[in-house]
Coordinates of C-alpha atoms in Angstrom, one line a residue:
Chain N
X1 CA 62.1 -127.5 -21.6
X2 CA 63.8 -126.3 -24.8
X3 CA 61.5 -125.0 -27.5
X4 CA 63.0 -127.2 -30.1
X5 CA 64.7 -130.5 -29.2
X6 CA 66.7 -132.9 -31.3
X7 CA 68.4 -136.2 -31.0
X8 CA 71.7 -135.5 -29.3
X9 CA 73.9 -137.3 -31.8
X10 CA 76.5 -137.6 -33.1
X11 CA 75.5 -140.2 -35.7
X12 CA 78.3 -142.1 -37.3
X13 CA 77.2 -144.1 -40.3
X14 CA 78.8 -145.9 -43.2
X15 CA 78.2 -144.7 -46.8
X16 CA 74.9 -145.9 -48.2
X17 CA 73.2 -146.1 -44.8
X18 CA 69.8 -144.7 -44.1
X19 CA 69.7 -142.3 -41.1
X20 CA 66.7 -140.7 -39.4
X21 CA 66.7 -137.5 -37.3
X22 CA 63.9 -136.6 -34.9
X23 CA 62.8 -133.3 -33.5
X24 CA 60.0 -132.1 -31.2
X25 CA 58.8 -128.6 -30.6
X26 CA 56.9 -127.1 -27.7
X27 CA 55.0 -124.2 -29.3
X28 CA 51.8 -125.5 -30.8
X29 CA 51.2 -122.2 -32.5
X30 CA 54.4 -122.6 -34.6
X31 CA 53.7 -121.8 -38.2
X32 CA 56.3 -123.4 -40.4
X33 CA 59.1 -125.9 -40.1
X34 CA 62.4 -126.5 -41.7
X35 CA 65.6 -128.6 -41.7
X36 CA 68.8 -126.7 -42.2
X37 CA 72.3 -128.0 -42.7
X38 CA 75.3 -126.4 -41.2
X39 CA 78.9 -127.2 -42.1
X40 CA 81.7 -126.5 -39.7
X41 CA 82.2 -122.7 -39.2
X42 CA 79.7 -121.8 -41.8
X43 CA 76.2 -120.3 -41.8
X44 CA 73.2 -122.7 -41.9
X45 CA 71.7 -123.4 -45.2
X46 CA 68.1 -124.4 -45.9
X47 CA 67.8 -128.1 -46.7
X48 CA 64.1 -128.3 -47.0
X49 CA 60.8 -127.1 -45.6
X50 CA 58.6 -129.6 -43.8
X51 CA 54.9 -130.0 -44.5
X52 CA 52.2 -132.1 -42.9
X53 CA 51.7 -134.1 -46.0
X54 CA 55.4 -135.0 -46.0
X55 CA 57.8 -134.0 -48.7
X56 CA 60.7 -135.6 -50.5
X57 CA 63.7 -134.1 -52.2
X58 CA 65.9 -136.7 -53.8
X59 CA 67.3 -138.8 -51.0
X60 CA 65.8 -136.6 -48.3
X61 CA 62.3 -137.1 -46.9
X62 CA 60.8 -134.8 -44.2
X63 CA 57.7 -135.3 -42.2
X64 CA 55.6 -133.2 -39.8
X65 CA 53.1 -134.4 -37.3
X66 CA 51.4 -131.3 -35.8
X67 CA 49.3 -133.3 -33.4
X68 CA 52.5 -134.8 -31.8
X69 CA 54.6 -131.7 -32.5
X70 CA 57.1 -133.9 -34.1
X71 CA 59.4 -133.4 -37.1
X72 CA 61.6 -136.0 -38.8
X73 CA 64.2 -136.1 -41.5
X74 CA 65.2 -139.3 -43.3
X75 CA 68.4 -139.5 -45.4
X76 CA 68.7 -142.5 -47.7
X77 CA 71.9 -143.8 -49.3
X78 CA 74.1 -141.5 -47.3
X79 CA 77.0 -139.8 -49.0
X80 CA 80.3 -138.6 -47.5
X81 CA 79.2 -135.1 -48.5
X82 CA 76.1 -135.4 -46.2
X83 CA 78.4 -135.1 -43.2
X84 CA 77.3 -131.9 -41.4
X85 CA 75.2 -130.8 -38.5
X86 CA 71.4 -130.9 -39.2
X87 CA 69.3 -128.3 -37.5
X88 CA 65.6 -128.6 -36.9
X89 CA 64.1 -125.1 -37.1
X90 CA 60.7 -123.8 -36.3
X91 CA 59.2 -120.4 -37.3
X92 CA 57.1 -119.4 -34.3
X93 CA 55.9 -116.1 -35.9
X94 CA 56.8 -113.4 -38.4
X95 CA 60.0 -115.1 -39.5
X96 CA 61.3 -115.6 -36.0
X97 CA 63.2 -118.9 -36.2
X98 CA 64.0 -121.1 -33.2
X99 CA 66.8 -123.6 -33.8
X100 CA 67.3 -127.0 -32.3
X101 CA 70.7 -127.7 -30.9
X102 CA 71.6 -129.7 -34.0
X103 CA 72.5 -133.3 -34.7
X104 CA 76.0 -134.0 -36.0
X105 CA 76.2 -136.6 -38.8
X106 CA 79.4 -138.2 -39.9
X107 CA 79.3 -140.5 -42.9
X108 CA 82.3 -142.7 -43.2
X109 CA 83.6 -144.5 -46.3
Chain A
X1 CA 69.6 -116.1 -56.0
X2 CA 69.3 -113.7 -53.1
X3 CA 72.5 -113.0 -51.2
X4 CA 73.2 -111.6 -47.8
X5 CA 76.6 -110.4 -47.0
X6 CA 78.3 -109.7 -43.7
X7 CA 81.4 -107.6 -42.9
X8 CA 83.8 -108.3 -41.5
X9 CA 84.0 -112.1 -41.8
X10 CA 86.2 -112.3 -38.8
X11 CA 87.5 -109.8 -36.3
X12 CA 89.9 -109.8 -33.3
X13 CA 89.6 -107.0 -30.8
X14 CA 90.8 -106.1 -27.4
X15 CA 88.6 -106.3 -24.3
X16 CA 86.7 -103.0 -23.8
X17 CA 86.6 -101.9 -27.4
X18 CA 83.5 -101.8 -29.6
X19 CA 83.0 -103.8 -32.8
X20 CA 80.5 -103.1 -35.6
X21 CA 79.2 -105.9 -37.8
X22 CA 77.3 -105.1 -41.0
X23 CA 74.7 -107.2 -42.6
X24 CA 73.6 -106.3 -46.2
X25 CA 71.0 -107.8 -48.5
X26 CA 72.6 -107.5 -51.9
X27 CA 69.7 -107.9 -54.3
X28 CA 66.5 -107.5 -52.4
X29 CA 65.1 -105.1 -49.8
X30 CA 64.7 -106.5 -46.4
X31 CA 62.4 -104.8 -44.0
X32 CA 63.2 -107.4 -41.3
X33 CA 66.6 -108.8 -40.4
X34 CA 67.6 -111.0 -37.5
X35 CA 70.7 -111.3 -35.5
X36 CA 71.9 -114.6 -34.1
X37 CA 74.8 -115.7 -32.0
X38 CA 76.3 -119.2 -31.9
X39 CA 78.8 -120.4 -29.4
X40 CA 81.0 -123.5 -30.1
X41 CA 79.1 -126.8 -30.1
X42 CA 75.8 -124.9 -29.6
X43 CA 73.0 -123.9 -31.9
X44 CA 72.0 -120.5 -33.1
X45 CA 70.3 -118.3 -30.6
X46 CA 68.2 -115.4 -31.8
X47 CA 69.4 -112.2 -30.3
X48 CA 67.1 -109.6 -31.8
X49 CA 64.8 -108.7 -34.6
X50 CA 65.8 -105.7 -36.6
X51 CA 63.1 -103.7 -38.4
X52 CA 63.9 -101.0 -40.8
X53 CA 63.1 -97.6 -39.4
X54 CA 62.2 -98.7 -35.9
X55 CA 63.8 -100.0 -32.8
X56 CA 65.0 -103.6 -32.6
X57 CA 63.2 -106.1 -30.6
X58 CA 65.6 -108.0 -28.3
X59 CA 65.1 -111.5 -27.0
X60 CA 65.0 -112.1 -23.3
X61 CA 68.5 -112.0 -21.7
X62 CA 70.1 -110.0 -24.5
X63 CA 71.3 -106.6 -23.3
X64 CA 70.1 -103.9 -25.7
X65 CA 72.6 -101.4 -24.4
X66 CA 75.4 -103.8 -25.1
X67 CA 74.3 -105.0 -28.5
X68 CA 73.3 -102.0 -30.5
X69 CA 71.3 -102.6 -33.6
X70 CA 70.6 -100.1 -36.3
X71 CA 68.5 -100.8 -39.4
X72 CA 68.7 -97.5 -41.2
X73 CA 68.0 -98.7 -44.7
X74 CA 66.2 -101.6 -46.4
X75 CA 69.4 -103.3 -47.3
X76 CA 71.6 -102.7 -44.2
X77 CA 71.5 -103.6 -40.6
X78 CA 74.4 -103.2 -38.2
X79 CA 75.2 -104.8 -34.9
X80 CA 77.6 -103.1 -32.6
X81 CA 79.0 -105.0 -29.7
X82 CA 80.0 -102.3 -27.2
X83 CA 82.7 -102.7 -24.6
X84 CA 83.4 -106.3 -25.8
X85 CA 84.6 -108.9 -23.3
X86 CA 86.0 -112.3 -23.9
X87 CA 82.7 -113.9 -23.2
X88 CA 81.3 -112.1 -26.2
X89 CA 83.5 -114.1 -28.5
X90 CA 81.2 -116.0 -30.7
X91 CA 79.9 -116.5 -34.3
X92 CA 77.4 -113.8 -35.1
X93 CA 75.1 -114.5 -38.0
X94 CA 72.5 -112.3 -39.6
X95 CA 69.5 -113.2 -41.7
X96 CA 67.1 -111.2 -43.9
X97 CA 63.6 -111.8 -44.9
X98 CA 62.9 -111.5 -48.6
X99 CA 59.3 -110.3 -49.0
X100 CA 59.5 -110.9 -52.7
X101 CA 60.2 -114.6 -52.2
X102 CA 57.4 -115.4 -49.8
X103 CA 59.4 -114.1 -46.9
X104 CA 62.1 -116.8 -47.3
X105 CA 64.9 -116.1 -44.9
X106 CA 68.5 -115.8 -46.2
X107 CA 71.5 -116.1 -43.9
X108 CA 74.7 -114.2 -44.1
X109 CA 78.0 -116.0 -43.9
X110 CA 78.6 -115.0 -40.3
X111 CA 81.2 -113.0 -38.5
X112 CA 83.6 -114.7 -36.1
X113 CA 84.4 -112.3 -33.2
X114 CA 87.3 -113.0 -30.9
X115 CA 87.8 -110.7 -27.9
X116 CA 91.2 -111.0 -26.3

């Protein structure tokens, strides 16, 4: 079993749609959680950290359920510029990040 | 904001040669840096953790004699791919922990290595 698993994708959605990504992790001792965005042939960029209380940043909402070891990302009102690969990332200890395989999102006009 | 640079951004080399990739933290001191590798259509895989002044810690399955890591200063870590082969062709990305920013991790822009 992979340490971090994500929806396989790709997700093809029209502009304005709401899209949700799911992720599960296997290490119950994981310390912190993130969503990263990676554009083609670029390095990943931090989108947002994920907290148990849930957190929102504009059109993006992230949620963490430690009991279920489940992480989610919701994107509302999708824009063309949201097209990218979204990576679920878990810090297992001391900054050591484990990346999910990523879910590709394509937002169409 | 904090910036991490990598050099070179891309490199093409012949099979059997060695390639050195540099990772620099430009405006902060990083006691810990990480090296990742990403093959096409796959996610980033952690190769090793590089600590300033000590030996790197390699992930399972990563050959330490093939991927030499040196972290000689608080702002520079290098990864040398020795005797490169076509299967080593990949996107190599480093990251650095910024202790002054709650140990937030900053990624370099990556180095695309092609071995012919």
